[in-house]
Coordinates of C-alpha atoms in Angstrom, one line a residue:
Chain R
M259 CA 27.9 22.0 -8.3
N260 CA 27.9 21.1 -12.0
E261 CA 28.1 17.5 -11.1
F262 CA 25.4 17.9 -8.4
F263 CA 23.0 19.4 -11.0
Q264 CA 24.0 16.8 -13.8
Q265 CA 23.1 13.8 -11.7
L266 CA 20.1 15.5 -10.3
I267 CA 18.8 15.7 -14.1
S268 CA 19.7 12.1 -15.1
G269 CA 18.3 11.1 -11.6
T270 CA 15.1 12.6 -12.5
A271 CA 15.0 11.2 -15.8
V272 CA 15.3 7.5 -14.8
G273 CA 13.2 8.7 -12.2
C274 CA 10.7 9.2 -14.8
V275 CA 10.8 6.6 -16.5
Y276 CA 10.5 4.5 -13.0
A277 CA 7.3 7.1 -12.3
L278 CA 5.9 6.3 -15.7
V279 CA 6.0 2.5 -14.8
A280 CA 4.7 3.0 -11.4
L281 CA 1.7 4.8 -13.0
G282 CA 0.5 2.1 -15.0
F283 CA 0.5 -0.1 -12.3
V284 CA -1.2 2.2 -10.0
L285 CA -4.1 2.7 -12.6
I286 CA -4.2 -1.0 -12.8
Y287 CA -4.0 -1.6 -9.1
K288 CA -6.5 0.9 -8.1
A289 CA -9.5 -0.2 -10.8
T290 CA -8.9 -4.1 -10.7
D291 CA -7.3 -5.1 -8.0
V292 CA -4.7 -6.6 -9.7
V293 CA -1.0 -6.0 -8.2
N294 CA 1.0 -6.4 -11.7
F295 CA 4.6 -8.0 -10.8
A296 CA 4.6 -8.2 -14.7
H297 CA 4.3 -4.7 -15.2
G298 CA 8.3 -4.1 -15.6
E299 CA 8.4 -6.8 -18.1
V300 CA 5.3 -5.3 -20.2
M301 CA 7.3 -2.0 -20.4
M302 CA 10.0 -4.5 -21.8
I303 CA 8.3 -5.5 -24.3
G304 CA 6.7 -2.2 -25.4
A305 CA 11.0 -1.1 -25.7
F306 CA 11.1 -4.0 -27.9
L307 CA 8.4 -3.5 -30.4
G308 CA 9.8 -0.3 -30.6
L309 CA 13.1 -1.6 -31.6
T310 CA 11.2 -3.6 -33.9
F311 CA 9.5 -1.1 -35.7
I312 CA 12.0 1.6 -35.5
D313 CA 15.3 -0.6 -36.3
T314 CA 14.1 -3.5 -38.1
L315 CA 11.3 -2.3 -40.2
H316 CA 12.6 1.4 -40.5
F317 CA 9.8 3.4 -39.3
P318 CA 10.3 7.0 -38.9
Y319 CA 10.8 7.2 -34.9
W320 CA 7.8 8.9 -34.3
L321 CA 5.7 7.1 -36.4
G322 CA 7.2 3.7 -35.0
V323 CA 6.6 4.5 -31.1
I324 CA 3.0 5.2 -32.2
A325 CA 2.8 1.6 -34.0
A326 CA 4.5 0.5 -30.7
V327 CA 2.2 1.8 -28.4
A328 CA -0.9 1.1 -30.5
C329 CA 0.7 -2.4 -30.0
M330 CA 0.9 -2.2 -26.3
T331 CA -2.4 -1.2 -25.9
V332 CA -3.7 -4.6 -28.0
F333 CA -1.8 -6.4 -25.8
G334 CA -2.7 -4.5 -22.4
A335 CA -6.4 -5.8 -23.3
L336 CA -5.5 -9.1 -23.9
L337 CA -3.8 -9.6 -20.9
N338 CA -6.4 -8.4 -18.7
R339 CA -9.5 -10.3 -21.1
F340 CA -7.7 -13.7 -21.1
L341 CA -5.4 -13.8 -17.7
L342 CA -6.6 -11.5 -15.0
R343 CA -10.3 -11.3 -15.1
P344 CA -10.5 -15.2 -14.8
L345 CA -8.7 -14.5 -11.7
A346 CA -11.4 -12.1 -10.3
G347 CA -12.3 -12.9 -6.4
Q348 CA -9.2 -14.7 -5.8
G349 CA -6.8 -13.3 -3.3
I350 CA -4.2 -11.2 -3.2
L351 CA -1.8 -14.4 -3.3
S352 CA -2.8 -15.8 -6.1
V353 CA -2.7 -12.7 -8.4
I354 CA 0.5 -12.0 -7.2
V355 CA 1.7 -15.4 -8.3
V356 CA 0.2 -15.6 -11.5
T357 CA 1.9 -11.6 -12.4
L358 CA 5.1 -13.2 -11.4
G359 CA 4.6 -16.3 -13.6
L360 CA 3.7 -13.7 -16.3
S361 CA 6.7 -11.9 -16.0
I362 CA 8.6 -15.4 -16.5
L363 CA 6.6 -15.6 -19.3
L364 CA 7.4 -12.5 -21.0
R365 CA 10.9 -12.5 -20.5
A366 CA 11.2 -16.2 -22.0
F367 CA 9.1 -15.1 -25.1
A368 CA 11.3 -12.1 -25.5
S369 CA 14.5 -14.0 -25.3
V370 CA 12.8 -16.3 -28.3
M371 CA 11.8 -13.7 -30.6
W372 CA 14.5 -11.4 -30.3
G373 CA 17.3 -13.1 -28.7
P374 CA 19.2 -12.4 -25.3
E375 CA 21.4 -9.8 -26.9
T376 CA 21.7 -5.9 -25.8
F377 CA 20.3 -3.5 -28.7
P378 CA 20.7 -0.2 -29.2
L379 CA 17.9 2.3 -30.0
E380 CA 18.9 5.1 -32.4
T381 CA 16.6 8.3 -31.3
P382 CA 16.5 11.9 -33.0
F383 CA 17.9 12.8 -29.3
S384 CA 21.2 10.7 -29.0
R385 CA 24.8 12.1 -28.8
K386 CA 23.2 15.7 -28.7
V387 CA 23.4 17.9 -25.8
V388 CA 21.9 20.9 -24.5
R389 CA 23.7 23.7 -22.9
I390 CA 22.1 25.8 -19.8
A391 CA 25.5 28.3 -18.6
D392 CA 27.7 25.6 -17.8
L393 CA 25.8 22.9 -17.6
V394 CA 25.8 19.9 -20.0
L395 CA 22.9 17.8 -20.4
S396 CA 22.3 15.1 -22.6
Q397 CA 19.4 16.0 -24.3
E398 CA 18.0 11.8 -24.0
H399 CA 17.5 13.2 -20.1
V400 CA 16.2 16.4 -21.1
A401 CA 13.5 14.7 -23.8
I402 CA 12.6 12.2 -21.4
I403 CA 11.5 14.6 -18.5
V404 CA 9.7 17.0 -21.0
L405 CA 8.2 14.1 -22.4
T406 CA 6.7 12.7 -18.8
V407 CA 5.5 15.7 -17.9
L408 CA 3.6 16.2 -21.5
L409 CA 2.2 13.0 -20.8
V410 CA 1.3 13.5 -17.3
A411 CA -0.9 16.7 -18.6
A412 CA -2.3 14.7 -21.0
L413 CA -3.0 12.0 -18.5
Y414 CA -4.3 14.8 -16.2
A415 CA -6.6 16.1 -18.3
F416 CA -8.2 12.7 -19.9
F417 CA -9.3 11.7 -16.0
R418 CA -10.6 15.1 -15.3
Y419 CA -12.8 16.2 -18.4
S420 CA -13.4 13.3 -20.5
R421 CA -16.1 11.1 -19.9
L422 CA -14.2 7.9 -20.5
G423 CA -11.1 9.4 -17.6
I424 CA -14.2 9.6 -15.4
A425 CA -15.8 6.3 -15.9
M426 CA -12.2 4.5 -15.1
Q427 CA -12.2 6.9 -11.9
A428 CA -15.5 5.6 -10.8
T429 CA -14.8 2.1 -11.5
S430 CA -11.7 2.2 -9.3
E431 CA -13.7 4.2 -6.5
N432 CA -16.3 1.6 -6.3
Q433 CA -17.0 -1.1 -8.9
L434 CA -20.5 -2.0 -7.6
A435 CA -21.7 1.7 -8.0
A436 CA -20.3 2.3 -11.4
Y437 CA -21.7 -0.8 -12.6
Y438 CA -25.4 0.0 -11.5
V439 CA -24.8 3.7 -13.1
G440 CA -24.3 2.3 -16.4
I441 CA -20.4 2.2 -16.7
P442 CA -19.5 -1.2 -18.3
V443 CA -17.2 -2.4 -15.9
N444 CA -15.6 -5.0 -17.3
R445 CA -14.8 -3.0 -21.0
V446 CA -13.5 -0.1 -18.8
H447 CA -11.1 -2.8 -17.2
S448 CA -9.5 -3.5 -20.6
M449 CA -9.2 0.1 -21.2
I450 CA -7.6 0.7 -18.3
W451 CA -5.1 -2.7 -18.9
A452 CA -4.6 -1.2 -22.5
L453 CA -3.7 2.1 -21.2
G454 CA -1.4 0.9 -18.3
A455 CA -0.1 -0.6 -20.9
A456 CA 0.5 1.9 -23.1
I457 CA 2.3 4.0 -20.9
A458 CA 4.6 1.6 -19.9
G459 CA 5.5 1.1 -23.6
I460 CA 6.0 4.8 -23.8
A461 CA 8.3 4.3 -20.9
G462 CA 10.0 1.5 -22.5
I463 CA 10.7 3.1 -25.5
M464 CA 12.6 6.4 -23.3
L465 CA 14.1 3.8 -21.3
A466 CA 15.8 2.5 -24.3
P467 CA 19.0 4.5 -25.3
I468 CA 19.9 5.0 -21.4
S469 CA 19.5 1.2 -20.7
F470 CA 19.7 -0.6 -24.1
V471 CA 16.8 -2.8 -25.3
Q472 CA 17.5 -6.3 -23.6
V473 CA 15.4 -9.0 -21.9
N474 CA 16.2 -8.3 -18.7
M475 CA 15.2 -4.4 -18.7
G476 CA 11.9 -5.8 -17.5
Y477 CA 14.0 -5.5 -13.7
V478 CA 13.2 -1.7 -13.8
G479 CA 9.8 -2.7 -12.5
L480 CA 11.5 -3.7 -9.5
K481 CA 12.2 -0.2 -8.8
A482 CA 8.8 1.1 -9.8
F483 CA 7.4 -0.7 -7.2
P484 CA 8.8 0.9 -4.3
A485 CA 8.1 4.0 -6.4
A486 CA 4.3 2.8 -6.3
V487 CA 4.5 2.0 -2.8
L488 CA 6.3 4.7 -1.5
G489 CA 3.9 7.6 -3.0
G490 CA 0.9 5.3 -1.1
F491 CA -0.1 2.6 -3.3
G492 CA -3.5 3.9 -4.9
S493 CA -2.0 7.5 -5.1
I494 CA -1.3 8.3 -8.8
P495 CA 0.5 11.5 -7.8
G496 CA 2.0 9.8 -5.2
A497 CA 3.4 7.4 -8.2
I498 CA 4.7 9.9 -9.8
V499 CA 6.2 11.3 -6.8
G500 CA 7.8 8.2 -5.7
G501 CA 9.2 7.3 -8.8
I502 CA 11.0 10.6 -9.2
I503 CA 12.4 10.5 -5.7
I504 CA 13.6 7.0 -6.4
G505 CA 15.4 7.8 -9.4
V506 CA 16.9 11.1 -7.5
V507 CA 17.9 9.2 -4.8
E508 CA 19.7 6.5 -6.6
S509 CA 21.5 9.0 -8.5
M510 CA 22.6 11.2 -5.3
A511 CA 24.0 7.8 -3.8
V512 CA 26.5 7.6 -6.8
L513 CA 27.7 10.3 -6.0
Y514 CA 27.7 10.9 -2.2
L515 CA 27.5 7.2 -0.7
P516 CA 29.9 4.7 -0.8
E517 CA 29.8 1.8 -4.0
G518 CA 27.1 -0.6 -3.6
F519 CA 24.6 1.7 -2.0
N520 CA 23.4 3.0 -5.5
N521 CA 21.7 -0.5 -6.3
V522 CA 19.6 -0.6 -2.7
A523 CA 19.2 2.9 -2.1
A524 CA 15.5 2.4 -3.4
Y525 CA 14.8 -0.6 -1.1
L526 CA 16.1 1.1 1.9
L527 CA 13.9 4.3 1.3
L528 CA 11.3 1.9 1.1
L529 CA 11.9 0.4 4.0
I530 CA 11.9 3.3 5.8
V531 CA 9.1 4.5 4.6
L532 CA 7.0 1.6 5.4
M533 CA 8.5 2.1 8.7
V534 CA 7.6 5.7 9.7
R535 CA 4.3 5.9 7.5
P536 CA 2.6 2.4 6.0
Q537 CA 0.4 4.2 3.9
G538 CA 3.3 5.8 1.9
L539 CA 3.6 9.5 1.6
F540 CA 0.1 10.1 -0.4
G541 CA -2.0 7.3 0.7
V542 CA -5.0 7.4 2.8
Q543 CA -5.3 5.1 5.9
T544 CA -8.3 3.1 4.9
K545 CA -10.3 2.1 8.1
R546 CA -11.8 -1.3 7.2
R547 CA -15.3 -2.5 8.4
V548 CA -15.5 -5.8 9.9
Chain Q
M168 CA -16.2 -36.3 1.4
H169 CA -14.6 -38.5 4.0
F170 CA -13.8 -37.0 7.6
P171 CA -12.8 -39.3 10.6
M172 CA -15.6 -38.6 13.0
K173 CA -14.0 -36.9 16.3
T174 CA -15.7 -37.5 19.6
S175 CA -13.1 -35.7 21.5
Y176 CA -10.8 -32.8 21.7
R177 CA -7.7 -35.1 22.1
D178 CA -8.9 -36.5 18.6
D179 CA -7.9 -33.3 17.4
L180 CA -4.5 -33.0 18.5
H181 CA -3.1 -36.5 17.4
L182 CA -0.2 -36.9 15.5
F183 CA -1.5 -39.6 13.1
K184 CA -5.2 -39.2 11.6
D185 CA -5.7 -42.9 12.2
R186 CA -3.9 -46.3 12.1
S187 CA -3.8 -46.8 8.8
S188 CA -1.8 -43.4 8.1
V189 CA 0.9 -44.8 10.8
V190 CA 1.4 -47.9 8.5
L191 CA 1.9 -45.3 5.7
Y192 CA 4.5 -43.6 7.2
L193 CA 6.5 -46.4 8.5
F194 CA 6.6 -47.7 4.9
L195 CA 7.6 -44.1 4.0
F196 CA 10.5 -44.2 6.3
A197 CA 11.6 -47.6 5.5
F198 CA 12.1 -46.6 2.0
L199 CA 13.9 -43.0 2.5
I200 CA 16.1 -45.4 5.1
A201 CA 16.8 -47.9 2.4
L202 CA 17.1 -45.7 -0.6
P203 CA 20.6 -45.2 -0.7
F204 CA 21.2 -49.2 -0.4
V205 CA 19.3 -49.2 -3.9
T206 CA 19.8 -46.4 -5.3
G207 CA 23.2 -44.4 -6.8
D208 CA 24.3 -40.6 -6.0
Y209 CA 22.2 -39.1 -8.5
V210 CA 19.0 -40.1 -6.9
Q211 CA 19.9 -39.4 -3.5
S212 CA 20.8 -36.0 -4.8
Q213 CA 17.7 -35.1 -6.0
V214 CA 15.9 -36.8 -2.6
T215 CA 18.6 -34.4 -0.4
F216 CA 17.0 -31.2 -2.7
V217 CA 13.5 -32.3 -2.4
F218 CA 14.3 -32.4 1.6
I219 CA 15.9 -29.1 1.5
N220 CA 13.5 -27.3 -0.7
G221 CA 10.5 -29.3 1.6
M222 CA 12.2 -27.7 4.4
V223 CA 11.9 -24.0 3.2
A224 CA 8.2 -24.9 1.7
M225 CA 7.3 -26.1 4.9
G226 CA 8.5 -22.7 6.5
M227 CA 7.0 -20.4 4.3
M228 CA 3.5 -22.8 3.9
L229 CA 3.9 -22.1 7.7
L230 CA 4.2 -18.0 7.1
V231 CA 1.9 -17.8 4.1
G232 CA -0.5 -20.6 4.0
H233 CA -1.1 -20.6 8.0
T234 CA -0.3 -17.0 9.0
G235 CA -1.7 -15.5 5.9
Q236 CA 1.5 -13.1 5.3
I237 CA 3.1 -12.8 1.9
S238 CA 6.6 -13.1 1.9
L239 CA 8.8 -12.2 -1.2
G240 CA 12.0 -12.6 0.7
H241 CA 12.6 -16.2 1.7
A242 CA 15.7 -16.4 -0.2
A243 CA 17.7 -13.8 2.0
F244 CA 16.6 -16.2 5.2
F245 CA 18.1 -19.0 2.8
A246 CA 21.2 -17.0 2.2
V247 CA 21.5 -15.8 5.8
G248 CA 21.6 -19.2 6.6
A249 CA 23.6 -20.8 4.3
Y250 CA 26.4 -18.1 4.9
T251 CA 26.3 -18.0 8.5
S252 CA 27.1 -22.1 8.8
T253 CA 29.6 -21.9 6.1
V254 CA 31.5 -18.5 7.4
L255 CA 31.6 -20.3 11.0
E256 CA 32.8 -23.7 9.7
I257 CA 35.0 -22.1 7.9
R258 CA 36.6 -21.1 11.0
G259 CA 36.7 -24.3 12.5
I260 CA 33.7 -24.3 14.5
P261 CA 31.7 -27.8 14.5
F262 CA 28.8 -28.2 12.2
L263 CA 26.1 -28.8 15.1
P264 CA 27.0 -25.2 17.1
A265 CA 27.0 -23.6 13.3
F266 CA 24.1 -25.1 12.1
A267 CA 22.2 -23.8 15.1
A268 CA 23.9 -20.0 15.0
A269 CA 22.5 -20.0 11.1
G270 CA 18.8 -21.0 12.8
A271 CA 19.3 -18.6 15.0
L272 CA 20.5 -15.6 13.1
S273 CA 17.9 -16.2 10.9
A274 CA 15.1 -16.3 13.4
I275 CA 16.8 -13.0 14.2
I276 CA 16.9 -11.1 10.9
G277 CA 13.4 -12.6 10.7
L278 CA 12.5 -10.9 14.3
I279 CA 13.4 -7.6 12.5
I280 CA 11.5 -7.9 9.5
G281 CA 8.3 -9.0 11.3
L282 CA 8.1 -6.1 13.1
P283 CA 7.1 -4.0 10.2
A284 CA 4.8 -7.2 9.1
L285 CA 2.8 -5.7 12.0
R286 CA 1.8 -2.8 10.4
L287 CA 1.9 -3.6 6.7
K288 CA -0.2 -6.1 4.7
G289 CA -0.7 -7.6 1.2
I290 CA 1.2 -5.8 -1.1
Y291 CA 2.9 -3.7 1.1
L292 CA 4.5 -6.6 3.3
A293 CA 5.2 -8.3 0.0
M294 CA 7.4 -4.9 -1.1
A295 CA 9.0 -4.8 2.2
T296 CA 10.0 -8.4 2.2
L297 CA 11.1 -8.2 -1.3
A298 CA 13.2 -4.6 -0.3
F299 CA 14.5 -6.5 2.6
S300 CA 15.8 -9.6 0.2
F301 CA 17.3 -6.9 -2.2
I302 CA 19.3 -5.1 1.0
V303 CA 20.7 -8.8 2.1
E304 CA 21.7 -9.9 -1.5
E305 CA 23.9 -6.4 -1.7
V306 CA 25.1 -6.6 2.0
I307 CA 26.6 -10.5 0.9
V308 CA 28.2 -9.0 -2.2
R309 CA 29.7 -6.1 -0.3
W310 CA 31.1 -7.6 2.8
S311 CA 33.8 -9.4 1.1
S312 CA 36.1 -9.5 4.3
V313 CA 33.8 -12.0 5.4
T314 CA 31.5 -13.5 2.5
K315 CA 34.1 -13.3 -0.2
G316 CA 31.6 -11.2 -1.8
N317 CA 31.1 -12.8 -5.8
R318 CA 33.9 -14.8 -6.2
G319 CA 31.7 -17.0 -3.5
M320 CA 32.8 -19.5 -0.8
T321 CA 33.8 -23.2 -0.8
V322 CA 32.1 -25.0 1.9
P323 CA 33.7 -27.3 4.0
D324 CA 32.2 -30.8 4.9
A325 CA 29.9 -30.7 7.9
S326 CA 31.7 -32.2 10.8
I327 CA 29.4 -34.0 14.1
F328 CA 31.3 -34.8 17.0
G329 CA 34.4 -35.8 14.9
F330 CA 32.6 -37.8 12.3
K331 CA 33.1 -35.9 8.6
V332 CA 29.7 -35.8 6.8
S333 CA 31.4 -36.1 3.2
S334 CA 29.6 -38.3 0.9
V335 CA 26.4 -37.9 -0.8
T336 CA 24.6 -40.3 1.3
H337 CA 25.5 -38.8 4.6
V338 CA 24.8 -35.6 3.5
Y339 CA 21.4 -37.4 2.1
Y340 CA 20.9 -38.8 5.8
L341 CA 21.8 -35.6 7.4
S342 CA 18.9 -33.8 5.4
G343 CA 16.5 -36.6 6.0
V344 CA 16.5 -36.2 9.8
V345 CA 16.7 -32.6 9.9
F346 CA 13.9 -32.5 7.3
W347 CA 11.6 -35.2 9.7
L348 CA 12.5 -32.9 12.7
V349 CA 11.4 -29.9 11.0
V350 CA 8.3 -31.9 10.2
L351 CA 7.4 -32.9 13.9
V352 CA 8.5 -29.5 15.0
I353 CA 5.6 -27.7 12.4
I354 CA 2.9 -30.2 12.8
N355 CA 3.6 -30.0 17.2
I356 CA 3.1 -26.0 16.3
L357 CA 0.1 -26.4 14.1
R358 CA -1.9 -28.7 16.0
S359 CA -0.9 -26.4 19.4
R360 CA -2.6 -23.3 20.7
T361 CA -0.1 -21.3 18.7
G362 CA -1.4 -23.0 15.3
R363 CA -5.0 -22.2 16.1
A364 CA -3.8 -18.7 16.6
L365 CA -2.0 -18.2 13.5
G366 CA -5.4 -19.6 11.7
A367 CA -7.2 -17.5 13.2
L368 CA -5.5 -13.9 12.4
R369 CA -4.8 -15.5 8.8
D370 CA -8.8 -15.8 8.2
S371 CA -9.6 -12.5 10.5
D372 CA -7.0 -10.6 12.4
V373 CA -9.9 -8.4 13.6
A374 CA -11.6 -11.1 14.8
A375 CA -8.9 -12.8 16.1
E376 CA -7.8 -9.8 18.3
S377 CA -11.1 -9.6 19.7
M378 CA -10.8 -13.1 21.0
G379 CA -7.6 -12.1 22.8
I380 CA -4.8 -13.4 20.6
N381 CA -1.9 -11.4 20.4
L382 CA -1.4 -10.0 16.8
A383 CA 2.2 -8.7 17.2
M384 CA 3.3 -11.9 19.3
F385 CA 2.0 -14.2 16.5
K386 CA 2.7 -12.4 13.4
T387 CA 6.5 -12.2 14.5
A388 CA 6.7 -15.3 16.1
A389 CA 5.7 -16.6 12.6
F390 CA 8.2 -14.8 10.8
A391 CA 10.8 -15.9 13.3
I392 CA 9.8 -19.3 12.9
S393 CA 9.5 -19.5 9.3
A394 CA 13.0 -17.4 8.9
A395 CA 14.4 -20.2 11.5
I396 CA 13.5 -23.0 9.3
T397 CA 14.7 -21.8 6.1
G398 CA 17.8 -20.7 7.4
L399 CA 18.6 -24.5 8.4
A400 CA 17.9 -25.3 5.0
G401 CA 19.9 -22.9 3.9
A402 CA 23.0 -24.2 6.0
L403 CA 22.3 -27.8 4.6
Y404 CA 21.7 -26.4 1.1
A405 CA 25.4 -25.0 1.7
H406 CA 26.7 -28.2 2.2
K407 CA 25.0 -30.0 -0.6
L408 CA 26.5 -27.6 -3.0
A409 CA 29.9 -27.3 -1.3
Y410 CA 29.7 -24.0 -2.8
I411 CA 28.1 -20.5 -2.5
S412 CA 27.9 -17.6 -3.9
P413 CA 25.6 -14.5 -3.8
E414 CA 23.6 -14.7 -7.3
Q415 CA 22.1 -18.2 -5.7
F416 CA 19.9 -16.4 -3.4
G417 CA 18.6 -13.8 -6.0
I418 CA 15.0 -12.7 -6.2
M419 CA 14.0 -15.6 -8.7
L420 CA 14.6 -18.1 -5.8
S421 CA 12.4 -16.2 -3.5
V422 CA 9.6 -16.3 -6.3
E423 CA 10.5 -20.4 -6.6
F424 CA 9.7 -20.8 -2.8
L425 CA 6.5 -18.7 -3.2
M426 CA 5.6 -20.9 -6.5
I427 CA 6.4 -24.2 -4.7
I428 CA 3.9 -23.6 -2.5
I429 CA 1.2 -22.6 -4.5
V430 CA 1.7 -25.2 -6.8
G431 CA 1.9 -28.0 -3.8
G432 CA -1.6 -26.1 -2.5
L433 CA -1.7 -23.6 -0.1
G434 CA -2.3 -24.5 4.0
S435 CA -1.1 -28.2 4.0
L436 CA 1.9 -29.5 4.6
H437 CA 1.8 -32.3 2.2
G438 CA 1.2 -29.6 -0.6
A439 CA 4.5 -27.9 0.7
V440 CA 6.4 -31.4 0.0
F441 CA 4.4 -31.9 -3.1
G442 CA 5.1 -29.0 -4.5
S443 CA 8.9 -29.4 -3.7
I444 CA 8.6 -32.9 -5.2
F445 CA 7.3 -31.2 -8.4
F446 CA 9.8 -28.7 -8.6
I447 CA 12.5 -31.2 -8.7
V448 CA 10.9 -33.6 -10.8
L449 CA 9.7 -30.9 -13.2
P450 CA 13.1 -30.4 -14.9
Q451 CA 13.6 -34.3 -15.6
I452 CA 10.5 -34.5 -17.4
I453 CA 11.1 -31.5 -19.4
V454 CA 14.5 -33.3 -20.0
T455 CA 12.7 -36.6 -21.2
V456 CA 10.1 -34.7 -23.4
K457 CA 12.9 -32.2 -24.8
A458 CA 14.1 -35.5 -26.6
Y459 CA 10.7 -35.7 -28.8
L460 CA 10.2 -32.2 -29.9
P461 CA 11.6 -30.4 -32.8
Q462 CA 15.3 -29.7 -32.5
K463 CA 14.2 -25.8 -32.8
V464 CA 12.3 -25.8 -29.9
A465 CA 14.2 -28.3 -28.2
E466 CA 17.3 -26.1 -28.0
L467 CA 15.2 -23.1 -26.7
P468 CA 17.4 -22.1 -23.6
V469 CA 14.2 -20.8 -21.6
L470 CA 12.1 -23.8 -21.9
D471 CA 12.4 -24.7 -18.3
S472 CA 11.1 -20.9 -16.9
A473 CA 8.6 -20.7 -19.3
T474 CA 7.1 -24.6 -18.4
F475 CA 7.7 -23.3 -15.1
G476 CA 5.6 -19.9 -15.7
V477 CA 2.8 -21.5 -17.9
L478 CA 2.1 -24.1 -14.9
V479 CA 2.0 -21.8 -12.4
I480 CA -0.4 -19.5 -14.2
L481 CA -2.5 -22.5 -15.1
F482 CA -2.6 -23.9 -11.5
V483 CA -3.9 -20.9 -9.8
L484 CA -6.5 -20.5 -12.6
F485 CA -7.9 -23.7 -12.8
E486 CA -6.7 -25.9 -9.6
P487 CA -6.1 -23.1 -6.6
R488 CA -5.7 -26.3 -3.9
G489 CA -2.6 -27.2 -6.1
L490 CA -1.2 -30.8 -5.6
N491 CA -2.7 -31.6 -2.6
G492 CA -6.3 -30.9 -4.2
Y493 CA -5.3 -34.0 -6.5
W494 CA -4.2 -35.8 -3.5
V495 CA -7.3 -35.5 -1.5
R496 CA -9.8 -36.0 -4.1
F497 CA -7.5 -39.3 -4.9
K498 CA -7.4 -40.9 -1.5
A499 CA -11.3 -40.1 -1.4
Y500 CA -12.0 -42.0 -5.0
L501 CA -9.9 -44.9 -2.9
S502 CA -12.1 -44.8 0.2
L503 CA -15.3 -44.1 -1.8
Y504 CA -14.2 -46.3 -4.8
P505 CA -17.4 -46.9 -6.3
F506 CA -19.7 -43.9 -5.1
Y507 CA -16.7 -40.9 -5.9
R508 CA -18.6 -38.1 -7.9
R509 CA -16.8 -35.5 -10.2
G510 CA -18.5 -32.5 -8.7
M511 CA -17.7 -33.6 -4.6
F512 CA -15.0 -31.0 -4.2
R513 CA -16.2 -28.0 -6.5
R514 CA -16.4 -25.0 -4.6
S515 CA -19.4 -22.4 -4.6
R516 CA -18.5 -19.3 -6.5
I517 CA -20.2 -17.2 -4.1
G518 CA -18.1 -17.5 -0.9
S519 CA -18.7 -14.8 1.6
A520 CA -14.6 -14.9 1.5
D521 CA -14.9 -13.5 -1.7
L522 CA -17.0 -10.7 -1.0
I523 CA -15.1 -9.1 1.6
K524 CA -12.1 -7.6 0.6
H525 CA -8.9 -8.1 1.7

């Protein structure tokens, strides 16, 4: 039983990382219609920035995190301005291909900048445990879950109560109408990209102690996409729930299914959900006018 | 812009556009047949890879360019083809039946993956095919009693009616013949009723359905045909490399196939072939250019992939019609010689297609 709970917690922690990457992915998709296949690589860049600030420049942990996230916001806004805004109006295939190209580029960039090795990142939670009754949980996992809950609560408040958050929602709902009521749509798009990249950066830094910082950690993005689709592509709560489901299913597959299933559990689940409910768990089936 | 004047429906169905293109193709055939007599193994190998990639690209073009379905899973069909033919031939089955089986099994798997495609569109379809591709890769790794798992398999020489296809030149001719047969099949599909149905459902599936086109049938058929062609190419690829292992068929291969047709130019078979040539020639160009780069830059292991990434992005941003766009303009330039103007092929920015959301 203990083993089950430990797997459950570690699965949830990894699921939280998927959820955050998926969240940024969905935010960007909803607002700008861009399917960002490079979001996992954006996360990887965030983790490397965290590594640079904390390990190489010896910033205190939290200051390093803040500095990395600040860099990520700028990075996200620049990506939007120079790569994706020129694509406005082109088909979904062009966007997919450009972001796939971007993911290759970012991987190449990271291996030039930081090298192909794997780097450990020391955190205040490393090698500490939390004991609840006779459960022994790694503090890193618990910290990820707590941080994700805080972050999601903050984002909820931001989208619900702040002027900018509401403007972002309006832009996602209907760009033209948002433009007519005086929302600077282009600037809001850049801000959404900044926000998405920042969230990915946080996810990357949180993931660092679990999977180490390395060029290929962006492949986590390939698990975050099924999470987003599972939740129904345009749904923010869906992305979070989808991410956690995938994390938990994966870790349960380690425990209960033959070896090998844990690698593909996310995808099997995705295919099943798409067969049964093509719009995802939380998605709304949109009727299209012709 | 130059269009041949078509005066009857029959004109629209001709295999060749006009007499001059028949002559051009004859020259091309003569060149390809003569190639092994004038060049060595290296050039023949490269052209063989162009044939193989070209087949995959045409298969994908049929699905992505002409039918408008997105696939990020073609590496899986490629792998199924390669493994089916290898596994059968190791057990002593001659090449032709094994080759046919490779195509057939890929087609069946294409049909299965085509079924969710009936309900899925755009990004959902991309995800479903991606998921499928991961699953196939994992199955190949784990099913080691048949596929030898991560150790990979050595592919025996193909034997056709007792004749061993062993040398580079043999494989070259074999791939060449299959390539041109596939070209013929795809052209015939595209200029027939089926091809027009596929184009219609790409442009608007609702309109196509209201014209009486059976969406379910044509979408799954497009998947099956595309998968079958990719599977055949996979079988040839196995013979070309003589060794296959699961990591050759990862997600990056699917991405590369997609990039080939984007760089080539969506919606044209010429584009598929141009794209494949480009992806074979580019590494050579990079090697040549490397000699002139500072040593620090030239030694970077990521130079190839970064160049691919940059080029693909540039193509989509600045030349969405791909290499085929250049080819069409070059032909127009020649045929119109003193009168060609730069703006002739400029697209208007406000197309109706841009206003309708996918």
